[in-house]
CSV table of C-alpha atoms in Angstrom, one decimal:
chain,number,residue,atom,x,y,z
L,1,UNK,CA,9.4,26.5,-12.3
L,2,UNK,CA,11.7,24.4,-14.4
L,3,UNK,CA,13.4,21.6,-13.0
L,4,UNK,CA,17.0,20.2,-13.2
L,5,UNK,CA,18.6,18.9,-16.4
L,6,UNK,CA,17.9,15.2,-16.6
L,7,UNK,CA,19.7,12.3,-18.2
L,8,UNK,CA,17.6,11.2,-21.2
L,9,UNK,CA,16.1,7.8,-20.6
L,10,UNK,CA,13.7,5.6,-23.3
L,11,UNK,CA,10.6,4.1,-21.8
L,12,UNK,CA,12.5,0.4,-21.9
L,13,UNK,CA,14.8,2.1,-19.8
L,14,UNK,CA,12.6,3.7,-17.5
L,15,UNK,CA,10.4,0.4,-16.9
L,16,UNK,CA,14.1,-1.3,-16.1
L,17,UNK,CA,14.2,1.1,-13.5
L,18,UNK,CA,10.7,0.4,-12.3
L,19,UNK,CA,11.8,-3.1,-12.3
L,20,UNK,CA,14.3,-2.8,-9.8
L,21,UNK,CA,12.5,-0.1,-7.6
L,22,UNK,CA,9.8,-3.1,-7.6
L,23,UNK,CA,11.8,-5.3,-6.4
L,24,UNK,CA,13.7,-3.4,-3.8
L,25,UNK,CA,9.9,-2.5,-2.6
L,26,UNK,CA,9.3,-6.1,-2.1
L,27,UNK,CA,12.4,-7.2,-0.2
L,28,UNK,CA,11.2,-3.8,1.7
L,29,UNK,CA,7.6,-4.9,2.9
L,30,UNK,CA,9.6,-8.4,3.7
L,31,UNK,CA,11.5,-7.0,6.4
L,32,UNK,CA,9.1,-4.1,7.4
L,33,UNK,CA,6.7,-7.2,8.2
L,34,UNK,CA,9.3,-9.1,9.5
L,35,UNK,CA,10.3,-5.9,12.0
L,36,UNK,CA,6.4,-6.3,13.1
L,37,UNK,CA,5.6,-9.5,13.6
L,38,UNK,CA,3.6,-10.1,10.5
L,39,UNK,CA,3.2,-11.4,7.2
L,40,UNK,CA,2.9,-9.5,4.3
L,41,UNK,CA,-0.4,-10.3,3.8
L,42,UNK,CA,-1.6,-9.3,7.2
L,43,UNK,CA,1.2,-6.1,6.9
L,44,UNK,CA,-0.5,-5.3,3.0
L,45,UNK,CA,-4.0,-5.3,4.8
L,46,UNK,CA,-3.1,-3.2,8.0
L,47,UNK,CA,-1.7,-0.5,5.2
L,48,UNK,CA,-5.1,-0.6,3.7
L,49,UNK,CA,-6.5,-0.4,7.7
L,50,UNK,CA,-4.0,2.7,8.2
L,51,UNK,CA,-5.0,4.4,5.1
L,52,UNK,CA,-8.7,4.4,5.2
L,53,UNK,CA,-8.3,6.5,8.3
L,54,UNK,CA,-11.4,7.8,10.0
L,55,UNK,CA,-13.2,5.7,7.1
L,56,UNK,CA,-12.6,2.4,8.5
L,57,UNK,CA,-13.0,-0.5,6.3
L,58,UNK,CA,-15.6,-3.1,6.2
L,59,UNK,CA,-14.1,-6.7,5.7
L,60,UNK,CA,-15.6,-6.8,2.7
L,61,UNK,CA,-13.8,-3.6,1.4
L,62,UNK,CA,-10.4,-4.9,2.8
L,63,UNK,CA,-10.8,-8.1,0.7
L,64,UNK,CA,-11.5,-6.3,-2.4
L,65,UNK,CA,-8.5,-3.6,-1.8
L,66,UNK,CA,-6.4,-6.7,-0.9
L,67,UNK,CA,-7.6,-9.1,-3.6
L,68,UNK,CA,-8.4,-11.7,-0.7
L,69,UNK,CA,-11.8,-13.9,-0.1
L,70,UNK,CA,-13.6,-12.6,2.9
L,71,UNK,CA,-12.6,-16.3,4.4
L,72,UNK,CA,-8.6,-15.2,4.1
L,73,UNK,CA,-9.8,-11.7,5.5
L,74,UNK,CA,-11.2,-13.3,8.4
L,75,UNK,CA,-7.9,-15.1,9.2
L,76,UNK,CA,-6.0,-11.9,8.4
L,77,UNK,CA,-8.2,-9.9,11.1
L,78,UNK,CA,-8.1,-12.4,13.8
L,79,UNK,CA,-4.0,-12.6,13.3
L,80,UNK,CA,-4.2,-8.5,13.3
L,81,UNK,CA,-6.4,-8.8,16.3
L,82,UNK,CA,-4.3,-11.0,18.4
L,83,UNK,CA,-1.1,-8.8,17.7
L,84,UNK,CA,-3.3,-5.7,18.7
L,85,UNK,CA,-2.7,-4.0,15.8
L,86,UNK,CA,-6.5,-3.6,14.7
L,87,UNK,CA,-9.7,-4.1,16.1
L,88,UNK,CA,-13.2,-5.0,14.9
L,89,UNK,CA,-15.9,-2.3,15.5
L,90,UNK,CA,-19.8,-2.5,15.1
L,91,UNK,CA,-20.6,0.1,11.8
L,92,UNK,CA,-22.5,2.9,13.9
L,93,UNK,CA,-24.8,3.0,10.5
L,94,UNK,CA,-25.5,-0.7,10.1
L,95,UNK,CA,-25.2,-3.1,13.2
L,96,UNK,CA,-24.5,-6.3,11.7
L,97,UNK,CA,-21.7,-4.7,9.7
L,98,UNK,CA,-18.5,-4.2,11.5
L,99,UNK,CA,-15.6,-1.8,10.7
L,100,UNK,CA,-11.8,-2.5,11.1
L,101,UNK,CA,-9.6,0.4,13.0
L,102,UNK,CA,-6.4,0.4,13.7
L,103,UNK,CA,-5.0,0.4,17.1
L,104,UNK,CA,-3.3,3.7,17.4
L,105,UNK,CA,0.0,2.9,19.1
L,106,UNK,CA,0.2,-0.2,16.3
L,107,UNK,CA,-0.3,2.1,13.4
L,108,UNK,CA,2.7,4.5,15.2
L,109,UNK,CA,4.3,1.4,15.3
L,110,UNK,CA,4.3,0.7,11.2
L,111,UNK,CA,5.4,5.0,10.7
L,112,UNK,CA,8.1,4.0,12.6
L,113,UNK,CA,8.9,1.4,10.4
L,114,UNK,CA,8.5,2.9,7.1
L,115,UNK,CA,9.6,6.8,8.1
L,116,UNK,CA,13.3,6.3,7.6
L,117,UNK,CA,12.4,5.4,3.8
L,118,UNK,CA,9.8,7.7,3.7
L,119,UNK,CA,11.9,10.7,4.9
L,120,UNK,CA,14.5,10.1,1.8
L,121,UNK,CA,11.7,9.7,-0.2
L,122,UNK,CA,10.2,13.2,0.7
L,123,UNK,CA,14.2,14.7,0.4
L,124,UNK,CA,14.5,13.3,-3.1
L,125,UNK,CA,11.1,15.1,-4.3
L,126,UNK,CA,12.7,18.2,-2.8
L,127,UNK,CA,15.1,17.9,-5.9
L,128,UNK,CA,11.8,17.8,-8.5
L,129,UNK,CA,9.9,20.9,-9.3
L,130,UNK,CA,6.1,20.7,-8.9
L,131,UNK,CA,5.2,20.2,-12.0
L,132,UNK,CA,7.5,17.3,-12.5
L,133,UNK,CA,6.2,15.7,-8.8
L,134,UNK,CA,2.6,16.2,-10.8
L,135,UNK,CA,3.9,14.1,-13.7
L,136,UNK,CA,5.5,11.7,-11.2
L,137,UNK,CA,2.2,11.3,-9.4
L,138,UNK,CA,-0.2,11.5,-12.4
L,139,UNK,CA,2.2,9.1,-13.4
L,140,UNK,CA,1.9,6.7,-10.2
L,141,UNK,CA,-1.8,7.0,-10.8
L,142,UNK,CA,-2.4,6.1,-14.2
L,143,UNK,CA,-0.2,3.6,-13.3
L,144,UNK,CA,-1.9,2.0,-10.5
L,145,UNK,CA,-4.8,1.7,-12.9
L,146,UNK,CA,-2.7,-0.3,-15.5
L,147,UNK,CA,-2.4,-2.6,-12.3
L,148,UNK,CA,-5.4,-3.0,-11.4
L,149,UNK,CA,-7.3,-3.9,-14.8
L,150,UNK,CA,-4.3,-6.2,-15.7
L,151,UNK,CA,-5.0,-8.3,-12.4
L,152,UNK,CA,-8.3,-8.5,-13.0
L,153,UNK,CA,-7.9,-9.4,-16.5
L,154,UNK,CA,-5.2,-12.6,-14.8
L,155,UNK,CA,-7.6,-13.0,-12.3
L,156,UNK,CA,-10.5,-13.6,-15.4
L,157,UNK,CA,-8.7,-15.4,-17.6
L,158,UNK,CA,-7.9,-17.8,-14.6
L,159,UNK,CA,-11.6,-18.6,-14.0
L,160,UNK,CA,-12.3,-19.7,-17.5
């Protein structure tokens, strides 16, 4: 399935772009937080909650997926705790592990938030064919990768 004619774009152009979508995402997760009564932190940490599902996260886990010390974890759980929007669980596997859920009427409360954004989102991939939304998410992927090795690299060279 071909897709529609696009304008032509070099890749300085295309990471101009990124920049601002960046950007906007930030001012974004600002006020989404700000809707909920959080922080970003604590908001960035109950999207990793929300996203492991049925897999709930050990502390430990959250602090890697969040870049945090398992100290700053603590004090992100015990603020998520007190606004009821996750809970601490004993791991069923491993008693003095616990596991981090969310509260199911909080999570409903952060798709509310984000499914405004999220339902323009899903109408603009309407206008992609599938193999371009494949690029765009192999795309996204690879991407996220880049990330990730480049802030640990910052986070090595720091250290030394």
């Amino acid at each position: 399935m071909m897709g529609k004619p696009r304008p032509a774009a070099s890749a300085e152009q295309a990471l101009q772009h990124m920049d601002q979508f960046v950007s906007l995402g930030l001012m974004g997760q600002h006020h989404a937080a700000e809707l909920l009564g959080l922080n970003v932190t604590d908001l960035t940490c109950l999207g990793h909650i929300i996203g492991a599902g049925a897999k709930a996260l050990t502390a430990g886990e959250l602090a890697e997926r969040a870049d945090l010390t398992t100290g700053a974890v603590t004090g992100v759980l015990n603020r998520l705790e007190r606004a009821g929007y996750a809970v601490r669980r004993p791991d069923p596997a491993d008693r003095r592990r616990i596991r981090i859920v969310a509260d199911e009427a909080a999570a409903a409360r952060v798709i509310e938030v984000y499914e405004p954004f999220y339902r323009r989102l899903t109408a603009l991939f309407a206008d992609y064919s599938p193999d371009e939304i494949a690029v765009l998410a192999d795309w996204f992927t690879r991407a996220t990768t880049e990330m990730r090795a480049h802030l640990e690299e910052r986070a090595d060279a720091g250290k030394g």
